Coordinates of C-alpha atoms in Angstrom, one line a residue:
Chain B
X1 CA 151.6 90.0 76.8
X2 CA 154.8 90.7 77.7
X3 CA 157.6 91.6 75.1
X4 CA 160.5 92.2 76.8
X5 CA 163.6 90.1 75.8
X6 CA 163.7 86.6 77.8
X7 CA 167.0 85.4 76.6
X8 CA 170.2 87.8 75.9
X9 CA 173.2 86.6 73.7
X10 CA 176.1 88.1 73.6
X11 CA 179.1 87.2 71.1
X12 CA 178.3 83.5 71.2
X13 CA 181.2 81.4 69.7
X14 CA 181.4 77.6 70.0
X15 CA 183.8 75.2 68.3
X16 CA 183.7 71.1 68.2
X17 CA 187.3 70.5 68.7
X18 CA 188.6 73.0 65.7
X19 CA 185.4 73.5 64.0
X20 CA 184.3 76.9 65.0
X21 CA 179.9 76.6 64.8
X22 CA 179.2 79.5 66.0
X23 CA 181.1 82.3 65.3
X24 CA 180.0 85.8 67.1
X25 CA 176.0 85.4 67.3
X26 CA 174.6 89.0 69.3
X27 CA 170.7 88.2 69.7
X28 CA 167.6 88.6 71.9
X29 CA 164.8 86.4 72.2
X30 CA 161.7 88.0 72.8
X31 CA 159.2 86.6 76.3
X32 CA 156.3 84.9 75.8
X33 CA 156.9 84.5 71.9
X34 CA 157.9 81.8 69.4
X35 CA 161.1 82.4 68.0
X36 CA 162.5 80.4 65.4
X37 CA 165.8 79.9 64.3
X38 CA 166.4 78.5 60.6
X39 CA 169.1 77.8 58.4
X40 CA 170.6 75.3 56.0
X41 CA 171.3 72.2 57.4
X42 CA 175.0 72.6 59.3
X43 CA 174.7 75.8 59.8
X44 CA 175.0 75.7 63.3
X45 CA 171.0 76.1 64.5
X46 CA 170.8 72.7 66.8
X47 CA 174.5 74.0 68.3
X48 CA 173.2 77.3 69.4
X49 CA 169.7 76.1 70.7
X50 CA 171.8 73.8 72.4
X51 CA 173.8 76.6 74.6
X52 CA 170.5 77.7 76.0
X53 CA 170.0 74.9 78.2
X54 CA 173.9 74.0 78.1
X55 CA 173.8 70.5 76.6
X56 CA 176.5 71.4 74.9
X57 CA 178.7 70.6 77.8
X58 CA 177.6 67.0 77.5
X59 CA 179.9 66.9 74.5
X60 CA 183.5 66.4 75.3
X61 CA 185.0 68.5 72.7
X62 CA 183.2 71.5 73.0
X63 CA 184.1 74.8 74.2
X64 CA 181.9 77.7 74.4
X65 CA 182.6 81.9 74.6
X66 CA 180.4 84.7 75.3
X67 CA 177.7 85.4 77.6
X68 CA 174.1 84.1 77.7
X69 CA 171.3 85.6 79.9
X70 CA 168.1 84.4 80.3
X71 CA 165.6 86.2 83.0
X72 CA 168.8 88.8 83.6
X73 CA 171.1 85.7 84.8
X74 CA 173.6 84.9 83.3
X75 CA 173.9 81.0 82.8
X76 CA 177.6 80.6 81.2
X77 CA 178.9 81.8 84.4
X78 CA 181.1 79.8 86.9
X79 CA 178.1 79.6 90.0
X80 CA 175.6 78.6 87.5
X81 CA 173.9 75.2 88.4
X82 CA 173.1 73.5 85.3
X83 CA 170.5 71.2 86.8
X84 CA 168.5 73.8 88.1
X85 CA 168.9 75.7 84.5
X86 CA 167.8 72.4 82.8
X87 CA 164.9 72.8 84.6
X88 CA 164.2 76.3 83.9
X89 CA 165.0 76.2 80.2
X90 CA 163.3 73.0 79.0
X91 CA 164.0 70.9 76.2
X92 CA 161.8 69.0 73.5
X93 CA 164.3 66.7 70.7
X94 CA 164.6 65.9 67.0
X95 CA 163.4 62.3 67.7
X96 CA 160.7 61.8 69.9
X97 CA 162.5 60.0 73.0
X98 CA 160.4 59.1 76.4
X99 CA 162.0 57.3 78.7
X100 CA 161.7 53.5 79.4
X101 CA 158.8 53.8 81.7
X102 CA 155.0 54.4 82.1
X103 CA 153.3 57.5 81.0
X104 CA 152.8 58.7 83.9
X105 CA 156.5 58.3 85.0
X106 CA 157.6 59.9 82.5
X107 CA 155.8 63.0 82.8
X108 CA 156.4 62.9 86.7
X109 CA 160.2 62.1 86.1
X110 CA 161.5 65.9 86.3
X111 CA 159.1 67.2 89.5
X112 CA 160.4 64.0 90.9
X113 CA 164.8 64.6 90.7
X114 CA 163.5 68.3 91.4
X115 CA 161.6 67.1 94.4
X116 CA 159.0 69.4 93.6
X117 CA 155.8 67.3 94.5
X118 CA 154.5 64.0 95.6
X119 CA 151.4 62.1 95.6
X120 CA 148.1 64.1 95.4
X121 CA 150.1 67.0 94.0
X122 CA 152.2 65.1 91.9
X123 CA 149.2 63.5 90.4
X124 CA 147.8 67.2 89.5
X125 CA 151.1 68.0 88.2
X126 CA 150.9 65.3 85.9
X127 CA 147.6 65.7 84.5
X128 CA 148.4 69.7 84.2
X129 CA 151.2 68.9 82.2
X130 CA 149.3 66.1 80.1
X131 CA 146.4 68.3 79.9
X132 CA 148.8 71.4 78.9
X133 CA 150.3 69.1 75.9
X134 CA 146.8 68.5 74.4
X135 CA 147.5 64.7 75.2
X136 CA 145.3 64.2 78.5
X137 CA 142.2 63.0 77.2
X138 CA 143.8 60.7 74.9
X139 CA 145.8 58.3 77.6
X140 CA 143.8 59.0 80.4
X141 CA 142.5 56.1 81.0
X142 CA 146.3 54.1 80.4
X143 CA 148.4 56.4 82.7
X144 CA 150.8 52.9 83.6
X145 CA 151.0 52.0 80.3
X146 CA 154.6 51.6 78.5
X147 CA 155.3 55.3 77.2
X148 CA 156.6 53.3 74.2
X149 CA 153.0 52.1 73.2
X150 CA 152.1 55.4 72.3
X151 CA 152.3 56.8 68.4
X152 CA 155.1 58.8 67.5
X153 CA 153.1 62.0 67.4
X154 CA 151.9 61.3 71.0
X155 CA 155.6 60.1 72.2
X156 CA 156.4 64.1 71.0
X157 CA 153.8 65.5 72.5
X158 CA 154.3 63.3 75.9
X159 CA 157.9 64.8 75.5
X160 CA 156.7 68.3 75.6
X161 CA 154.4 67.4 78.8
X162 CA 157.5 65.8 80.6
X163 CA 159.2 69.6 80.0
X164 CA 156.5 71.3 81.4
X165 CA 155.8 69.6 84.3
X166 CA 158.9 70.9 85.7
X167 CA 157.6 74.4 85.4
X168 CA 159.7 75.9 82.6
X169 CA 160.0 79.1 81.4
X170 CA 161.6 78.7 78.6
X171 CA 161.1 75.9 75.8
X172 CA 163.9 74.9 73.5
X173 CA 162.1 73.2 70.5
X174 CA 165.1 71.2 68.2
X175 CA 163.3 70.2 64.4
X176 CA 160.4 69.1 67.0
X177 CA 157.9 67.2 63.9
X178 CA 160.8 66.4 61.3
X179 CA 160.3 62.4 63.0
X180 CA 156.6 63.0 62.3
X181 CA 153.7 63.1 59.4
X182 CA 151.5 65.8 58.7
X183 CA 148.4 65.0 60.9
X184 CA 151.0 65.0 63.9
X185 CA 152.9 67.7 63.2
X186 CA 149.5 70.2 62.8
X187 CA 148.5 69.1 66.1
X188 CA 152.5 70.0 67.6
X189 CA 152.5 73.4 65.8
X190 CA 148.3 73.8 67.0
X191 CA 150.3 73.0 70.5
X192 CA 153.6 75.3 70.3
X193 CA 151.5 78.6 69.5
X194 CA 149.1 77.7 72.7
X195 CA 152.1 77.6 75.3
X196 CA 153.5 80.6 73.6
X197 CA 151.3 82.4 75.7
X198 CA 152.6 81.3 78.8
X199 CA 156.0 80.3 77.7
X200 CA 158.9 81.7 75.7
X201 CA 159.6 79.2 72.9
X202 CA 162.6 79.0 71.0
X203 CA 162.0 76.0 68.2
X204 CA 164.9 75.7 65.1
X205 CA 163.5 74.2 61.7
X206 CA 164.5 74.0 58.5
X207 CA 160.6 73.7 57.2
X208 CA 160.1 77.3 56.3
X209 CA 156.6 76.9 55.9
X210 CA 156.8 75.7 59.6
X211 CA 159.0 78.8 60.1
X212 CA 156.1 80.8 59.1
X213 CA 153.5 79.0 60.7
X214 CA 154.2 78.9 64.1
X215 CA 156.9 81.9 64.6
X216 CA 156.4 85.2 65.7
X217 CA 160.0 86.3 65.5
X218 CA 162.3 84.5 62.7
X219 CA 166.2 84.6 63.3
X220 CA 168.3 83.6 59.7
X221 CA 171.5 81.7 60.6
X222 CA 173.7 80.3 58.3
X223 CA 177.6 79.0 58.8
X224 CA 177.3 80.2 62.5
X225 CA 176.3 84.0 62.2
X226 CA 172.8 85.2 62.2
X227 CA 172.1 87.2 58.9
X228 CA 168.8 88.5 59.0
X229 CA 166.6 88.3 62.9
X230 CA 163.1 90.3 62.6
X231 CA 159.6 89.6 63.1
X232 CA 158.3 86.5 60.6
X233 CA 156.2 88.2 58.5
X234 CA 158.2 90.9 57.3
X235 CA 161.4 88.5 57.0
X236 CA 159.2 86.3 54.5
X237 CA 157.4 88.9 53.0
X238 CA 160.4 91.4 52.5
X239 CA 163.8 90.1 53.5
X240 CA 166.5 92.4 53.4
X241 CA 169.6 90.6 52.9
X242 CA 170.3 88.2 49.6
X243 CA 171.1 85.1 51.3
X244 CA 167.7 85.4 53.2
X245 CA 166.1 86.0 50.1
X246 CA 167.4 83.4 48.5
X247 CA 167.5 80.9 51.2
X248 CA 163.5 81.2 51.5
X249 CA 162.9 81.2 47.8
X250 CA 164.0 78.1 47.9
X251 CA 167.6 78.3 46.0
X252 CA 169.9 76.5 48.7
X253 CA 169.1 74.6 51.8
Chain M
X1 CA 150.6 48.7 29.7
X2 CA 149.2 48.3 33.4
X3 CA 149.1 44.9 32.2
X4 CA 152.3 43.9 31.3
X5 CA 153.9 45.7 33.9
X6 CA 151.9 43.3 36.5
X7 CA 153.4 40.3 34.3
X8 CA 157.1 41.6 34.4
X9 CA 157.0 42.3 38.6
X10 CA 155.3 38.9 38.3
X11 CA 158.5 37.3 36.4
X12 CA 161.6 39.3 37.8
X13 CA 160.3 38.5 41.6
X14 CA 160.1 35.0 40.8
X15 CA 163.6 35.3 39.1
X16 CA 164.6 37.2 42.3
X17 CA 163.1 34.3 44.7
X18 CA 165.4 32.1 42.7
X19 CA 168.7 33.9 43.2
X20 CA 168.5 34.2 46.8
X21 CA 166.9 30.7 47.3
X22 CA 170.8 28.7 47.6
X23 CA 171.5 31.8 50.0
X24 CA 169.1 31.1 52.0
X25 CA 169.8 27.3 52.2
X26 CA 173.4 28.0 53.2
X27 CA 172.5 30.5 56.2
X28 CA 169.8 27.9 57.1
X29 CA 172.6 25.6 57.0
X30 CA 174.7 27.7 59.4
X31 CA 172.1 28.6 61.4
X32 CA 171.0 24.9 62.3
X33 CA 174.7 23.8 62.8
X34 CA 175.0 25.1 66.6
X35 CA 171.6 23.5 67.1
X36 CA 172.5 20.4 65.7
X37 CA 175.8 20.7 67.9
X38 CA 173.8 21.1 70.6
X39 CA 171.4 18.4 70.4
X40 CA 174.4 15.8 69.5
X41 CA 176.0 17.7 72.9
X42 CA 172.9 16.4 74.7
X43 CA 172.5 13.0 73.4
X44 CA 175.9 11.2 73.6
X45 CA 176.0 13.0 77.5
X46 CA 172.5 11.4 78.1
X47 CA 173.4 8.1 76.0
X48 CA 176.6 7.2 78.1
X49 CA 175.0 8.3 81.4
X50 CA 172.4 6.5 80.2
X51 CA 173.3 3.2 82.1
X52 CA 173.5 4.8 85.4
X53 CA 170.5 7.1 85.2
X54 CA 168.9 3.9 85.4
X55 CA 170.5 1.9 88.0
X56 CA 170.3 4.7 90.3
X57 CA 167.5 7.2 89.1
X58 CA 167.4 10.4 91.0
X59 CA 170.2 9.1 93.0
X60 CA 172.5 10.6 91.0
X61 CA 170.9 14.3 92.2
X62 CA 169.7 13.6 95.7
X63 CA 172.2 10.6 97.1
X64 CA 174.4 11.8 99.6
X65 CA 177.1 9.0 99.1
X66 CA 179.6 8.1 96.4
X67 CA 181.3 5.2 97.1
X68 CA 182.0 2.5 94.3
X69 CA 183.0 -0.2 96.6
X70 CA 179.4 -0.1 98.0
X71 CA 177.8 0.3 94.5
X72 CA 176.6 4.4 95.9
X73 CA 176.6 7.1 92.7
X74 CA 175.0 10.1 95.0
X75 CA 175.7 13.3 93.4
X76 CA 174.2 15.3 95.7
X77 CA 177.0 16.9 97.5
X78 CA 178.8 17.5 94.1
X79 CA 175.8 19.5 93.3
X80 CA 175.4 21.4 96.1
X81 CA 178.8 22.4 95.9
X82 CA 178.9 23.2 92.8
X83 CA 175.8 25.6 93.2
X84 CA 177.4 26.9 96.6
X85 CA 180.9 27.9 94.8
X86 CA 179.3 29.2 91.8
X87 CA 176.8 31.2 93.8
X88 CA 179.2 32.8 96.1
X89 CA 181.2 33.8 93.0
X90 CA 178.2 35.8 91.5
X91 CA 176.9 37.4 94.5
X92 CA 180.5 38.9 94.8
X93 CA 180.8 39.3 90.5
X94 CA 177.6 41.0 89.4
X95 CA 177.5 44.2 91.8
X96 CA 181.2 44.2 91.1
X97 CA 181.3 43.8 87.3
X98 CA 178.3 45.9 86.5
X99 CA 179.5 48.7 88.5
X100 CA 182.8 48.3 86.9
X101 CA 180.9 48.4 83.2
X102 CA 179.0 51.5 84.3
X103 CA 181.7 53.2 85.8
X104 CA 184.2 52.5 82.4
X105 CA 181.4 53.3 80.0
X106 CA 179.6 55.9 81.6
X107 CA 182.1 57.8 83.9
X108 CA 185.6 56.9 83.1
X109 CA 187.3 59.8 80.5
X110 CA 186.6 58.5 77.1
X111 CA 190.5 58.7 76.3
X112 CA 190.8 55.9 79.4
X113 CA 187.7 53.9 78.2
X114 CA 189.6 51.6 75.8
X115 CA 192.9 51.2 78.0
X116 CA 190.6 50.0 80.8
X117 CA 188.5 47.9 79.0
X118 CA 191.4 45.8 77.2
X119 CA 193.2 45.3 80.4
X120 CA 189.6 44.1 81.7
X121 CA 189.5 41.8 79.2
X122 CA 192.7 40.5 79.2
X123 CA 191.6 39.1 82.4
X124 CA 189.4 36.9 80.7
X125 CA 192.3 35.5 78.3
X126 CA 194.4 34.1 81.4
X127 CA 194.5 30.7 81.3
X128 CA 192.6 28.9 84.2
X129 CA 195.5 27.0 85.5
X130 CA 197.0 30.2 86.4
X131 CA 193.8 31.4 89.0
X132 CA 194.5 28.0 90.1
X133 CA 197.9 29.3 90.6
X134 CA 197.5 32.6 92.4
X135 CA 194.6 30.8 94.6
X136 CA 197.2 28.1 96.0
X137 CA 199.7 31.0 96.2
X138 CA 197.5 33.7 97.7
X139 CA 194.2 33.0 98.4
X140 CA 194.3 29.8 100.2
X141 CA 196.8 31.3 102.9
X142 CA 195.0 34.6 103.4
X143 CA 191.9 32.6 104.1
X144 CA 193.1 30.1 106.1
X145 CA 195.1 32.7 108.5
X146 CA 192.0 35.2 108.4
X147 CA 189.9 32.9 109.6
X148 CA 192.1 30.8 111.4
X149 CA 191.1 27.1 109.9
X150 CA 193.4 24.5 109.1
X151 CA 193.1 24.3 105.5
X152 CA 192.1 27.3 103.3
X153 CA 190.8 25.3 100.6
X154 CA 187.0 26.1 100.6
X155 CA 184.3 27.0 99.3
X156 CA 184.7 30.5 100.0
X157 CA 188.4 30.7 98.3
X158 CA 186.9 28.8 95.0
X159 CA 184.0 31.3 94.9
X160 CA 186.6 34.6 95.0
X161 CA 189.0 32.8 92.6
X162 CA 185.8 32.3 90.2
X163 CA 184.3 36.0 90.6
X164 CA 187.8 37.2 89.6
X165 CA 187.6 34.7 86.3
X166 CA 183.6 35.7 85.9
X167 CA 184.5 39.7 86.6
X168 CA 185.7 40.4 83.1
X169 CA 183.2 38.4 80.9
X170 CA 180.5 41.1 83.3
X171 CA 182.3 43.8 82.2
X172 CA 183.3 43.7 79.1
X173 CA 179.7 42.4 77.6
X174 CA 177.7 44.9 80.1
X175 CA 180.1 47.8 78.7
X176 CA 179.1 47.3 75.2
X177 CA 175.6 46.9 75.8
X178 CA 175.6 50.1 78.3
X179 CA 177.6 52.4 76.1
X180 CA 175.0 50.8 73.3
X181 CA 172.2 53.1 75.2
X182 CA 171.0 55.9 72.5
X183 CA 172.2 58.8 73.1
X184 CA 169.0 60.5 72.9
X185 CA 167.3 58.8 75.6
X186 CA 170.2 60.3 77.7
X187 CA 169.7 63.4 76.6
X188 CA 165.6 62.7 77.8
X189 CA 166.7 63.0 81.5
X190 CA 169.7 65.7 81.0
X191 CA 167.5 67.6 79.5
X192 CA 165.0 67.5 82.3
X193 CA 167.8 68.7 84.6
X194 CA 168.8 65.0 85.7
X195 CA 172.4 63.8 87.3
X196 CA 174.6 61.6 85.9
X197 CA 173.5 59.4 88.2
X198 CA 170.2 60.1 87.9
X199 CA 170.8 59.5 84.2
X200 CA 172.7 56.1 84.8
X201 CA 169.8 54.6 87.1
X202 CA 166.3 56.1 85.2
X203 CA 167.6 55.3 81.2
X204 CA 170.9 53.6 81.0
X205 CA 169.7 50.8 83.6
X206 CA 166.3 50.3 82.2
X207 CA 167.5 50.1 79.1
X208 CA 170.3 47.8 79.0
X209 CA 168.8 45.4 81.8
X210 CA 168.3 42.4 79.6
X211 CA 171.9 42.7 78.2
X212 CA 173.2 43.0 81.4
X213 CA 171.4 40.1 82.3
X214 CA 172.6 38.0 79.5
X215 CA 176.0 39.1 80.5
X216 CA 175.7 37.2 84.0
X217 CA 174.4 34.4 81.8
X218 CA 177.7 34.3 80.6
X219 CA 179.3 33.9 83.4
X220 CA 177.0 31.9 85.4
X221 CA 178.2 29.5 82.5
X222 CA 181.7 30.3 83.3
X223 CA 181.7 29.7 87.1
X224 CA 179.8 26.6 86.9
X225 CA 181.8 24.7 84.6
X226 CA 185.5 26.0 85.8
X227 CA 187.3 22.7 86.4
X228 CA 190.6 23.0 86.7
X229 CA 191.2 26.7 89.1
X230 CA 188.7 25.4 91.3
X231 CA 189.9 21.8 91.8
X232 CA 193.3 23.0 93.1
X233 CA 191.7 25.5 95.6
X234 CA 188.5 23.9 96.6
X235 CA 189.8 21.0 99.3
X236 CA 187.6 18.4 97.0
X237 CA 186.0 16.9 99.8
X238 CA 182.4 15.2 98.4
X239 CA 180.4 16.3 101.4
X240 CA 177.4 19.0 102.0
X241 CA 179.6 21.8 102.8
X242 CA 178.1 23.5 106.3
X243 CA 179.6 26.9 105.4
X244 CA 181.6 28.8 103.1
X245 CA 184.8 27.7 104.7
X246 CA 184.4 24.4 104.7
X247 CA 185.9 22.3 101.6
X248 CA 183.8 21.4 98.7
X249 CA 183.7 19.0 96.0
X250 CA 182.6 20.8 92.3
X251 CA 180.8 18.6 89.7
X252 CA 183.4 19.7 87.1
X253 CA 186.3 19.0 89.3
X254 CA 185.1 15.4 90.1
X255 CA 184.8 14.4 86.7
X256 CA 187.7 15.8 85.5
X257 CA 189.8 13.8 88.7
X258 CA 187.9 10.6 88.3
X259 CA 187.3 10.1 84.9
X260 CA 190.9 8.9 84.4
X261 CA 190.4 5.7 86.4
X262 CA 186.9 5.0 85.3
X263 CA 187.3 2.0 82.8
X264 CA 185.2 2.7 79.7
X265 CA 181.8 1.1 79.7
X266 CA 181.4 0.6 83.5
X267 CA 179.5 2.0 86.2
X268 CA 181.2 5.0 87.3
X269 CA 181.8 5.8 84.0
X270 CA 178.1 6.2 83.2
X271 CA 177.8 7.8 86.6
X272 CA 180.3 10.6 85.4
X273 CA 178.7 11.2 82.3
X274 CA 175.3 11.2 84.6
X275 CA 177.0 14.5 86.4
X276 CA 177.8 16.1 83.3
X277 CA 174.0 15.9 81.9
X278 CA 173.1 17.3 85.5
X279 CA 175.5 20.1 84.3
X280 CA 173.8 20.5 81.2
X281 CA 170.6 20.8 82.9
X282 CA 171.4 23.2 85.4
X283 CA 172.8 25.4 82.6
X284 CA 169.8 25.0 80.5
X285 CA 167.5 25.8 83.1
X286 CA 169.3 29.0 84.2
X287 CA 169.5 30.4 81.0
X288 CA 165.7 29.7 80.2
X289 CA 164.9 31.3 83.2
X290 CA 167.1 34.2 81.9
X291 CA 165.2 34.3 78.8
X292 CA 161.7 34.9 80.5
X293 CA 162.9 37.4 82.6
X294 CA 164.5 39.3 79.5
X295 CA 161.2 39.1 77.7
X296 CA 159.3 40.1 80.7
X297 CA 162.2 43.0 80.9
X298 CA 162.0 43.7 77.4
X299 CA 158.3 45.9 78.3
X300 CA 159.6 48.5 80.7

C-alpha cells in the first residue's frame, strides 16, 4: 500500500459572499487511506470537502484561494476541466440521492456522459461497480427497477456504485450514514474501509465514533482552520491541542 | 399507574377528536365547494342543451351543416376548428415555453430570473381583446402578404395569436416547478462530472415532467376556450378548414357571436349550449388523459 500524499492543499481560503469558511487550511491527504475530517457543525468541513471536486463553483457566491493538487495537478487552475475532475474525484452526499431512473441507469449514468463504455462492457461496468458497493447480489435480479424502490441504506450504497463506475480515484464521502440507521450505516462503514484499499477516501463526520471507526488519518477542523491532522488513533487516544481534547470528550459539538 | 395512564390518552384523544372535528367540517366544506361548482357547471350546460342533444343527437359533433332556416345544428366544423387552432397553438407553445422555463430557471443569472419571469407573466395579465388587437394590426397582414392569400384571417394567424396568450401560463408554472427540482439530485449528476445540460435533461426533466405536463393543461384550457382574440382574427367561416390558412370557425367564438340573437328557450339556443357541453367534454377528457399520464410519469 501506497502512502504517498494523494491530495495537496495549500492555503485554502473560501468565503460565501463575506463569510470567510475557510480561512488558510495547509494539508495533505494521504493515497489509498481514509481520511476523515471532523468538526462542530459549521465549521466549515462540507465547504472544504466540497473544493476537492469543485462543487463549490456551483454556488453563485463563492470564491475560492489557494491551490489544490490531487495526483501532482493542480485542479484550481485556469486549464482545469471540471467535468473530467468530477470524474476523477468522486462524490457520495449527505442524503442518499439516485437519480430518477432504473438501477442500472443509474450506475451506468457517469461511463455513459464519459463515453467510456457501451453494451457488453457497460453491462460489466455496472455489475463491477454494483458488486464493488456490496449491493450486487441484492438487486440483481431487479436491475430496471425504479432506483427509488430501493431502502435508504441501499439508495447510499447505489450512490457510492454510481461513483465508482466512473473509475475514481478519489472518493469524497460528505456525513455519508447521518440519513441512515445503524444496521445501514455498519454495512457503509464495512464498505468505505474495503475501497480504501483501492481508493483514497476522504469522508467528513461529525460521529466521532464513526471518526474512529473507519479513519486511518483524522484532520480536526473547527471555524475554518485545521487544529489538530494526525493519524486516528493517536488523535483520540492523545490529542495534543485543547480544543481537540475537548471537542472529542464530548464538551462542544 | 400503567392503568390510568391508558385511561387519560384514552380521554384527552377523544377530547382532541372533538376540537378538530368543526375544523374538519369547514375544510370539507371548502373542499367540496369547487366540486359542487363543478357539477352545477355541468348540469345547467347539459340541462339547457338538453333539448337539442335530443333532436339532433350526435349531430351536434359530427353534422357538417349549421343552418337554422333548414332546421341543421352540425357542429362539426366548429369542432374541428376549434381542435385545429388550439392545436397549432400548442405545437408552437410547449417547445417554446418550456424551453423558455428551463432557460429562466436553470440558465438565466439568478439576479435576471425574477425580472424575466414578471415580464413573462405580465403577458398573461393582458386582456384578450388586446391579442385580438395586435392580430388585426399585425398578424393578419404579415400572413396574408407572406403567403399571398386574400384574407389573413386563419387558422394559422388564430393559432400564433393563441401560443403567444398560452406562452406565459407554460412558463411561468413550468418555472416554478423546474426551479422546484432538489437541489441534491442536481448535485447527483454534477457530481458524476455531468453538464449543465446533461444535468437539465437526466434530473431536472425527469423530475418535473408531470408538472410540466400539468402546465400545458393549463393552457390547453386557455387556447381552447379563447373567444374573443380569436374571433376577430380567425375569418369565422363554419367550414372544415383544408389547411392552416384557410379561415376557421372556433366553438367559443360562435357562441359568443350567436348567442345574442338566439331567443331564449328555442332551438338554437339549446344547440349553443349543446357546443358548450362539447367544450366541457373535450376539456374533461384532456385533462384525464393528463392525469394518467402523470401517474404513469410519477414512476420514473
Amino acid at each position: 500500500m501506497s502512502q504517498d500524499d494523494k491530495i495537496d492543499i495549500r492555503q485554502l481560503n473560501i468565503w460565501f459572499g463575506e463569510k470567510h469558511v475557510i480561512r488558510g487550511v495547509d494539508l495533505k491527504i494521504k493515497a489509498n487511506a481514509v481520511t476523515a475530517i471532523m468538526g462542530p457543525s459549521g465549521c466549515g468541513k462540507s465547504t472544504m470537502l466540497r473544493a476537492f471536486n469543485r462543487m463549490n463553483d456551483v454556488i453563485k457566491s463563492s470564491k475560492t484561494t489557494g491551490d489544490i493538487f490531487i495526483g501532482g495537478k493542480n485542479i484550481y487552475d485556469n486549464n482545469t476541466n471540471v467535468y473530467d475532475l468530477r470524474r476523477q474525484v468522486g462524490m457520495v452526499f449527505q442524503k442518499p440521492n439516485p437519480l430518477p431512473k432504473s438501477i442500472y441507469e443509474n450506475v451506468a449514468f457517469g461511463p455513459k456522459i464519459h463515453k467510456m463504455a457501451k453494451g457488453k462492457d457497460l453491462d460489466k461496468i455496472v455489475e463491477k461497480s454494483l458488486r464493488a458497493a456490496a449491493l450486487w447480489d441484492e438487486v440483481n435480479d431487479r436491475l430496471n427497477d425504479s432506483a427509488f424502490d430501493l431502502s435508504g441504506g441501499q439508495q447510499q450504497r447505489l450512490c457510492i456504485a454510481r461513483a465508482l463506475a466512473v473509475d475514481p480515484e478519489v472518493i469524497l464521502m460528505d456525513e455519508p450514514c447521518s440519513a441512515l440507521d445503524p444496521a445501514a450505516t455498519a454495512k457503509i462503514e464495512q464498505l468505505i474501509r474495503i475501497l480504501s484499499t483501492d481508493y483514497t477516501v476522504v469522508i467528513v463526520t461529525h460521529n466521532m465514533q464513526q471518526a474512529s471507526r473507519v479513519s486511518d488519518y483524522t484532520v480536526f477542523l473547527y471555524l475554518g482552520k485545521v487544529i489538530e491532522k494526525g493519524g486516528t488513533k493517536a488523535i483520540f487516544e492523545n490529542p495534543q491541542h485543547e480544543l481537540t481534547e475537548q471537542y472529542i470528550t464530548g464538551e462542544f459539538g | 399507574m400503567n392503568m390510568s395512564n391508558k385511561t387519560l390518552n384514552k380521554i384527552s384523544s377523544f377530547f382532541l377528536n372533538l376540537k378538530s372535528q368543526p375544523m374538519t367540517v369547514v375544510l370539507f366544506l371548502c373542499a367540496s365547494f369547487s366540486v359542487i361548482i363543478l357539477f352545477l357547471m355541468l348540469f345547467f350546460v347539459a340541462r339547457e342543451g338538453a333539448l337539442a342533444f335530443s333532436q339532433f343527437g350526435s349531430d351536434l359533433f359530427f353534422g357538417m351543416q349549421w343552418d337554422l332556416e333548414s332546421n341543421l345544428f352540425g357542429g362539426f366544423p366548429l369542432l374541428y376548428g376549434s381542435l385545429m387552432v388550439t392545436f397549432g397553438a400548442l405545437i408552437i407553445a410547449i417547445p417554446v415555453g418550456v424551453c423558455t422555463a428551463i432557460f429562466v430557471s436553470e440558465v438565466l443569472p439568478f439576479y435576471l430570473r425574477d425580472p424575466i419571469k414578471s415580464i413573462i407573466e405580465l403577458l398573461a395579465s393582458i386582456p384578450s381583446v388586446i391579442y385580438g388587437f395586435i392580430g388585426l394590426l399585425v398578424v393578419v397582414p404579415f400572413i396574408a402578404s407572406t403567403f399571398g392569400i386574400v384574407s389573413g384571417q386563419t387558422a394559422l394567424t388564430s393559432s400564433l395569436i393563441l401560443s403567444i396568450m398560452t406562452i406565459p401560463t407554460i412558463v411561468s408554472v413550468s418555472g416554478e416547478i423546474i426551479s422546484a427540482v432538489p437541489k441534491n439530485y442536481k448535485e447527483a449528476a454534477l457530481g458524476l462530472g455531468a453538464t449543465k445540460w446533461e444535468t437539465i435533461k437526466s434530473v431536472v426533466l425527469p423530475i418535473s415532467k408531470s408538472g410540466i405536463l400539468a402546465s400545458i393543461m393549463l393552457g390547453f384550457g386557455r387556447a381552447v376556450g379563447e373567444t374573443i382574440a380569436v374571433s376577430m382574427i380567425s375569418g369565422n367561416q363554419a367550414h372544415v378548414a383544408s389547411s392552416y390558412l384557410d379561415a376557421v370557425y372556433t366553438i367559443p367564438s360562435f357562441i359568443a357571436i350567436h348567442m345574442g340573437e338566439a331567443p331564449v328557450g328555442s332551438v338554437e339556443y339549446s344547440a349553443l349550449f349543446g357546443l358548450g357541453l362539447i367544450l366541457l367534454i373535450i376539456t374533461f377528457i384532456v385533462n384525464t388523459l393528463a392525469d394518467i399520464v402523470v401517474k404513469r410519469g410519477v414512476q420514473p
